[in-house]
C-alpha cells in the first residue's frame, strides 16, 4: 500500500497506520517536511459516529457470541473508509 500525500510538501510520507490514528484534533508530523497534518472533521465524524452508534446498539442485543465479530468487522470497515475517503489537511 502506498503512503498518503502530505498537503504541505506533496510527498507520499504519511503511512496508513499514521493516518489510522490521526483525527481532526490529533495531528501528526509529516516525515518529509516536518509540518503538521490532520483529518478533515466532517468526513471523519461521518465515518466514526455511525460505528460508535452501532457498537452501543449491539450492546443491547443478547447474541453476545456474534457481537464481538460484528464489532471487529465494523472497526475494520471504518479503518478502510477512513483510509480511502477522509482527506488529510494542513494543521
Short mmCIF file of N, CA, C and O in Angstrom, two decimals:
data_model
loop_
_atom_site.label_atom_id
_atom_site.label_comp_id
_atom_site.label_asym_id
_atom_site.label_seq_id
_atom_site.Cartn_x
_atom_site.Cartn_y
_atom_site.Cartn_z
N UNK A 1 0.84 -1.18 0.00
CA UNK A 1 0.00 0.00 0.00
C UNK A 1 0.88 1.25 0.00
O UNK A 1 1.91 1.29 0.65
N UNK A 2 0.41 2.23 -0.71
CA UNK A 2 1.17 3.46 -0.83
C UNK A 2 0.85 4.41 0.32
O UNK A 2 -0.24 4.38 0.89
N UNK A 3 1.84 5.25 0.62
CA UNK A 3 1.64 6.27 1.64
C UNK A 3 0.74 7.38 1.09
O UNK A 3 0.64 7.57 -0.12
N UNK A 4 0.13 8.11 2.01
CA UNK A 4 -0.71 9.25 1.63
C UNK A 4 0.17 10.47 1.40
O UNK A 4 1.23 10.62 2.00
N UNK A 5 -0.30 11.36 0.56
CA UNK A 5 0.46 12.55 0.19
C UNK A 5 0.24 13.66 1.22
O UNK A 5 -0.90 13.96 1.61
N UNK A 6 1.34 14.27 1.63
CA UNK A 6 1.28 15.40 2.57
C UNK A 6 0.73 16.62 1.83
O UNK A 6 1.20 16.95 0.74
N UNK A 7 -0.24 17.33 2.42
CA UNK A 7 -0.79 18.52 1.76
C UNK A 7 0.19 19.69 1.77
O UNK A 7 0.02 20.64 1.00
N UNK A 8 1.22 19.64 2.61
CA UNK A 8 2.21 20.71 2.65
C UNK A 8 3.25 20.56 1.55
O UNK A 8 3.47 21.47 0.76
N UNK A 9 3.92 19.41 1.51
CA UNK A 9 5.05 19.22 0.59
C UNK A 9 4.71 18.41 -0.65
O UNK A 9 5.49 18.39 -1.60
N UNK A 10 3.58 17.71 -0.66
CA UNK A 10 3.19 16.94 -1.82
C UNK A 10 3.90 15.60 -1.97
O UNK A 10 3.78 14.95 -2.99
N UNK A 11 4.62 15.17 -0.94
CA UNK A 11 5.34 13.91 -1.00
C UNK A 11 4.54 12.82 -0.28
O UNK A 11 3.86 13.09 0.70
N UNK A 12 4.64 11.57 -0.75
CA UNK A 12 3.92 10.48 -0.10
C UNK A 12 4.63 10.03 1.18
O UNK A 12 5.41 9.09 1.18
N UNK A 13 4.35 10.71 2.27
CA UNK A 13 5.11 10.48 3.50
C UNK A 13 4.25 10.10 4.70
O UNK A 13 4.77 9.88 5.78
N UNK A 14 2.93 10.00 4.53
CA UNK A 14 2.05 9.69 5.66
C UNK A 14 1.56 8.25 5.51
O UNK A 14 0.81 7.94 4.58
N UNK A 15 2.00 7.40 6.42
CA UNK A 15 1.66 5.98 6.32
C UNK A 15 0.20 5.73 6.66
O UNK A 15 -0.47 6.56 7.28
N UNK A 16 -0.28 4.57 6.27
CA UNK A 16 -1.66 4.18 6.54
C UNK A 16 -1.88 4.06 8.04
O UNK A 16 -2.92 4.47 8.56
N UNK A 17 -0.91 3.52 8.75
CA UNK A 17 -1.01 3.39 10.21
C UNK A 17 -1.06 4.75 10.87
O UNK A 17 -1.85 4.99 11.78
N UNK A 18 -0.22 5.67 10.40
CA UNK A 18 -0.20 7.02 10.96
C UNK A 18 -1.56 7.70 10.74
O UNK A 18 -2.08 8.36 11.63
N UNK A 19 -2.16 7.50 9.56
CA UNK A 19 -3.46 8.11 9.28
C UNK A 19 -4.56 7.45 10.11
O UNK A 19 -5.51 8.10 10.52
N UNK A 20 -4.43 6.15 10.36
CA UNK A 20 -5.46 5.44 11.12
C UNK A 20 -5.60 5.99 12.54
O UNK A 20 -6.68 5.95 13.13
N UNK A 21 -4.51 6.51 13.10
CA UNK A 21 -4.54 7.04 14.46
C UNK A 21 -4.53 8.56 14.48
O UNK A 21 -4.19 9.17 15.49
N UNK A 22 -4.91 9.17 13.37
CA UNK A 22 -5.00 10.61 13.24
C UNK A 22 -6.48 11.00 13.33
O UNK A 22 -7.35 10.16 13.12
N UNK A 23 -6.74 12.24 13.63
CA UNK A 23 -8.12 12.72 13.68
C UNK A 23 -8.15 14.21 13.46
O UNK A 23 -7.13 14.84 13.18
N UNK A 24 -9.33 14.83 13.60
CA UNK A 24 -9.42 16.27 13.45
C UNK A 24 -8.65 17.02 14.54
O UNK A 24 -8.16 18.12 14.31
N UNK A 25 -8.54 16.41 15.71
CA UNK A 25 -7.83 17.06 16.81
C UNK A 25 -6.42 16.47 16.96
O UNK A 25 -5.48 17.19 17.27
N UNK A 26 -6.29 15.18 16.71
CA UNK A 26 -4.99 14.52 16.82
C UNK A 26 -4.24 14.70 15.51
O UNK A 26 -4.66 14.22 14.47
N UNK A 27 -3.14 15.40 15.56
CA UNK A 27 -2.37 15.67 14.35
C UNK A 27 -1.04 14.93 14.40
O UNK A 27 -0.58 14.54 15.47
N UNK A 28 -0.44 14.76 13.25
CA UNK A 28 0.84 14.07 13.13
C UNK A 28 1.78 14.91 12.28
O UNK A 28 1.36 15.72 11.47
N UNK A 29 3.08 14.66 12.46
CA UNK A 29 4.10 15.36 11.67
C UNK A 29 4.38 14.60 10.38
O UNK A 29 4.48 13.38 10.39
N UNK A 30 4.55 15.35 9.30
CA UNK A 30 5.00 14.76 8.04
C UNK A 30 6.46 14.37 8.22
O UNK A 30 7.26 15.17 8.72
N UNK A 31 6.81 13.17 7.80
CA UNK A 31 8.20 12.72 7.96
C UNK A 31 9.15 13.38 6.98
O UNK A 31 10.36 13.34 7.17
N UNK A 32 8.62 14.03 5.94
CA UNK A 32 9.47 14.71 4.96
C UNK A 32 9.70 16.18 5.30
O UNK A 32 10.83 16.63 5.37
N UNK A 33 8.61 16.93 5.50
CA UNK A 33 8.76 18.38 5.70
C UNK A 33 8.65 18.80 7.17
O UNK A 33 9.02 19.92 7.51
N UNK A 34 8.11 17.95 8.03
CA UNK A 34 8.01 18.28 9.45
C UNK A 34 6.80 19.10 9.83
O UNK A 34 6.61 19.42 11.00
N UNK A 35 5.94 19.45 8.87
CA UNK A 35 4.72 20.19 9.17
C UNK A 35 3.64 19.25 9.69
O UNK A 35 3.66 18.06 9.41
N UNK A 36 2.68 19.82 10.41
CA UNK A 36 1.62 19.01 10.99
C UNK A 36 0.45 18.84 10.02
O UNK A 36 0.10 19.78 9.30
N UNK A 37 -0.14 17.65 10.04
CA UNK A 37 -1.33 17.35 9.25
C UNK A 37 -2.35 16.66 10.14
O UNK A 37 -2.01 16.11 11.19
N UNK A 38 -3.60 16.72 9.73
CA UNK A 38 -4.68 16.06 10.46
C UNK A 38 -5.75 15.66 9.47
O UNK A 38 -5.56 15.73 8.26
N UNK A 39 -6.90 15.26 9.99
CA UNK A 39 -8.00 14.85 9.13
C UNK A 39 -9.10 15.91 9.16
O UNK A 39 -9.30 16.59 10.16
N UNK A 40 -9.80 16.03 8.05
CA UNK A 40 -10.92 16.95 7.97
C UNK A 40 -12.04 16.44 8.87
O UNK A 40 -12.36 15.26 8.89
N UNK A 41 -12.63 17.33 9.65
CA UNK A 41 -13.55 16.94 10.72
C UNK A 41 -14.84 16.29 10.23
O UNK A 41 -15.21 15.22 10.70
N UNK A 42 -15.55 16.91 9.30
CA UNK A 42 -16.87 16.40 8.91
C UNK A 42 -16.82 14.98 8.34
O UNK A 42 -17.58 14.12 8.79
N UNK A 43 -15.94 14.68 7.39
CA UNK A 43 -15.89 13.29 6.89
C UNK A 43 -15.44 12.30 7.96
O UNK A 43 -15.91 11.16 7.99
N UNK A 44 -14.54 12.73 8.84
CA UNK A 44 -14.07 11.84 9.90
C UNK A 44 -15.22 11.43 10.81
O UNK A 44 -15.42 10.25 11.10
N UNK A 45 -16.01 12.41 11.24
CA UNK A 45 -17.13 12.10 12.13
C UNK A 45 -18.24 11.35 11.40
O UNK A 45 -18.96 10.56 12.00
N UNK A 46 -18.38 11.56 10.09
CA UNK A 46 -19.36 10.82 9.31
C UNK A 46 -19.02 9.33 9.25
O UNK A 46 -19.89 8.49 9.11
N UNK A 47 -17.74 9.01 9.40
CA UNK A 47 -17.31 7.60 9.43
C UNK A 47 -17.39 7.03 10.84
O UNK A 47 -17.89 5.93 11.05
N UNK A 48 -16.92 7.77 11.83
CA UNK A 48 -16.76 7.24 13.18
C UNK A 48 -18.08 7.18 13.96
O UNK A 48 -18.34 6.20 14.65
N UNK A 49 -18.93 8.19 13.87
CA UNK A 49 -20.15 8.22 14.68
C UNK A 49 -21.11 7.07 14.39
O UNK A 49 -21.64 6.48 15.34
N UNK A 50 -21.36 6.69 13.12
CA UNK A 50 -22.22 5.51 12.91
C UNK A 50 -21.64 4.22 13.49
O UNK A 50 -22.38 3.38 14.01
N UNK A 51 -20.33 4.08 13.44
CA UNK A 51 -19.69 2.89 14.01
C UNK A 51 -19.89 2.87 15.53
O UNK A 51 -20.26 1.83 16.11
N UNK A 52 -19.67 3.99 16.18
CA UNK A 52 -19.86 4.06 17.63
C UNK A 52 -21.32 3.83 18.01
O UNK A 52 -21.62 3.15 18.99
N UNK A 53 -22.25 4.37 17.21
CA UNK A 53 -23.67 4.16 17.48
C UNK A 53 -24.04 2.69 17.36
O UNK A 53 -24.79 2.16 18.18
N UNK A 54 -23.51 2.01 16.36
CA UNK A 54 -23.80 0.59 16.19
C UNK A 54 -23.22 -0.24 17.33
O UNK A 54 -23.84 -1.23 17.75
N UNK A 55 -22.06 0.13 17.82
CA UNK A 55 -21.48 -0.59 18.95
C UNK A 55 -22.38 -0.46 20.18
O UNK A 55 -22.61 -1.43 20.90
N UNK A 56 -22.92 0.73 20.41
CA UNK A 56 -23.83 0.93 21.54
C UNK A 56 -25.10 0.11 21.35
O UNK A 56 -25.57 -0.56 22.27
N UNK A 57 -25.66 0.12 20.13
CA UNK A 57 -26.87 -0.65 19.86
C UNK A 57 -26.61 -2.14 20.04
O UNK A 57 -27.43 -2.86 20.62
N UNK A 58 -25.48 -2.62 19.57
CA UNK A 58 -25.16 -4.04 19.70
C UNK A 58 -24.98 -4.45 21.16
O UNK A 58 -25.10 -5.63 21.48
N UNK A 59 -24.69 -3.51 22.02
CA UNK A 59 -24.57 -3.81 23.44
C UNK A 59 -25.87 -4.28 24.07
O UNK A 59 -25.87 -4.93 25.10
N UNK A 60 -26.99 -3.95 23.43
CA UNK A 60 -28.30 -4.34 23.96
C UNK A 60 -28.83 -5.64 23.37
O UNK A 60 -29.89 -6.10 23.74
N UNK A 61 -28.09 -6.23 22.44
CA UNK A 61 -28.52 -7.48 21.81
C UNK A 61 -28.00 -8.66 22.64
O UNK A 61 -26.88 -8.63 23.14
N UNK A 62 -28.80 -9.69 22.76
CA UNK A 62 -28.44 -10.84 23.59
C UNK A 62 -27.48 -11.82 22.92
O UNK A 62 -26.97 -12.71 23.57
N UNK A 63 -27.24 -11.70 21.65
CA UNK A 63 -26.36 -12.63 20.94
C UNK A 63 -24.91 -12.20 21.12
O UNK A 63 -24.28 -11.64 20.22
N UNK A 64 -24.36 -12.46 22.27
CA UNK A 64 -23.02 -11.99 22.62
C UNK A 64 -21.92 -12.62 21.77
O UNK A 64 -20.90 -12.02 21.53
N UNK A 65 -22.12 -13.87 21.30
CA UNK A 65 -21.07 -14.53 20.53
C UNK A 65 -20.86 -13.85 19.18
O UNK A 65 -19.74 -13.79 18.68
N UNK A 66 -21.92 -13.32 18.60
CA UNK A 66 -21.79 -12.63 17.31
C UNK A 66 -21.39 -11.17 17.47
O UNK A 66 -20.88 -10.57 16.54
N UNK A 67 -21.64 -10.62 18.64
CA UNK A 67 -21.39 -9.19 18.84
C UNK A 67 -19.93 -8.83 18.65
O UNK A 67 -19.60 -7.85 17.99
N UNK A 68 -19.02 -9.61 19.19
CA UNK A 68 -17.60 -9.31 19.07
C UNK A 68 -17.16 -9.34 17.60
O UNK A 68 -16.42 -8.47 17.14
N UNK A 69 -17.64 -10.31 16.85
CA UNK A 69 -17.28 -10.41 15.44
C UNK A 69 -17.81 -9.21 14.65
O UNK A 69 -17.10 -8.63 13.83
N UNK A 70 -19.04 -8.82 14.92
CA UNK A 70 -19.64 -7.68 14.23
C UNK A 70 -18.88 -6.40 14.56
O UNK A 70 -18.61 -5.58 13.68
N UNK A 71 -18.52 -6.21 15.81
CA UNK A 71 -17.76 -5.01 16.20
C UNK A 71 -16.40 -4.98 15.52
O UNK A 71 -15.99 -3.94 15.01
N UNK A 72 -15.72 -6.10 15.47
CA UNK A 72 -14.41 -6.16 14.81
C UNK A 72 -14.56 -5.84 13.32
O UNK A 72 -13.77 -5.07 12.76
N UNK A 73 -15.57 -6.40 12.67
CA UNK A 73 -15.78 -6.12 11.25
C UNK A 73 -16.14 -4.66 11.01
O UNK A 73 -15.71 -4.06 10.02
N UNK A 74 -16.91 -4.06 11.92
CA UNK A 74 -17.25 -2.65 11.78
C UNK A 74 -16.03 -1.75 11.94
O UNK A 74 -15.87 -0.77 11.22
N UNK A 75 -15.15 -2.10 12.86
CA UNK A 75 -13.93 -1.30 13.06
C UNK A 75 -13.02 -1.42 11.84
O UNK A 75 -12.46 -0.42 11.38
N UNK A 76 -12.90 -2.62 11.29
CA UNK A 76 -12.09 -2.80 10.07
C UNK A 76 -12.69 -1.99 8.92
O UNK A 76 -11.96 -1.33 8.18
N UNK A 77 -14.00 -2.02 8.79
CA UNK A 77 -14.66 -1.24 7.73
C UNK A 77 -14.45 0.25 7.94
O UNK A 77 -14.21 0.99 6.98
N UNK A 78 -14.50 0.71 9.18
CA UNK A 78 -14.28 2.13 9.46
C UNK A 78 -12.85 2.55 9.11
O UNK A 78 -12.64 3.63 8.55
N UNK A 79 -11.86 1.69 9.42
CA UNK A 79 -10.48 2.00 9.05
C UNK A 79 -10.34 2.09 7.53
O UNK A 79 -9.66 2.96 7.01
N UNK A 80 -11.00 1.17 6.80
CA UNK A 80 -10.92 1.19 5.35
C UNK A 80 -11.55 2.46 4.78
O UNK A 80 -10.95 3.12 3.92
N UNK A 81 -12.74 2.81 5.25
CA UNK A 81 -13.42 4.02 4.76
C UNK A 81 -12.62 5.26 5.14
O UNK A 81 -12.46 6.19 4.33
N UNK A 82 -12.08 5.29 6.35
CA UNK A 82 -11.24 6.41 6.78
C UNK A 82 -10.02 6.55 5.87
O UNK A 82 -9.68 7.65 5.45
N UNK A 83 -9.40 5.43 5.55
CA UNK A 83 -8.21 5.45 4.71
C UNK A 83 -8.51 5.95 3.31
O UNK A 83 -7.74 6.70 2.72
N UNK A 84 -9.64 5.57 2.76
CA UNK A 84 -9.97 5.90 1.37
C UNK A 84 -10.65 7.25 1.19
O UNK A 84 -10.43 7.91 0.17
N UNK A 85 -11.50 7.66 2.13
CA UNK A 85 -12.39 8.77 1.86
C UNK A 85 -12.25 10.01 2.75
O UNK A 85 -12.86 11.03 2.47
N UNK A 86 -11.49 9.92 3.84
CA UNK A 86 -11.32 11.08 4.72
C UNK A 86 -10.03 11.79 4.33
O UNK A 86 -8.95 11.21 4.42
N UNK A 87 -10.13 13.05 3.88
CA UNK A 87 -8.93 13.74 3.39
C UNK A 87 -8.01 14.22 4.52
O UNK A 87 -8.45 14.55 5.61
N UNK A 88 -6.73 14.25 4.18
CA UNK A 88 -5.70 14.80 5.08
C UNK A 88 -5.59 16.29 4.77
O UNK A 88 -5.51 16.69 3.61
N UNK A 89 -5.57 17.11 5.83
CA UNK A 89 -5.49 18.56 5.65
C UNK A 89 -4.33 19.14 6.46
O UNK A 89 -3.81 18.50 7.37
N UNK A 90 -3.95 20.35 6.11
CA UNK A 90 -2.89 21.06 6.84
C UNK A 90 -3.41 21.46 8.22
O UNK A 90 -4.56 21.84 8.38
N UNK A 91 -2.56 21.38 9.23
CA UNK A 91 -2.93 21.81 10.58
C UNK A 91 -1.94 22.85 11.08
O UNK A 91 -0.82 22.91 10.73
#
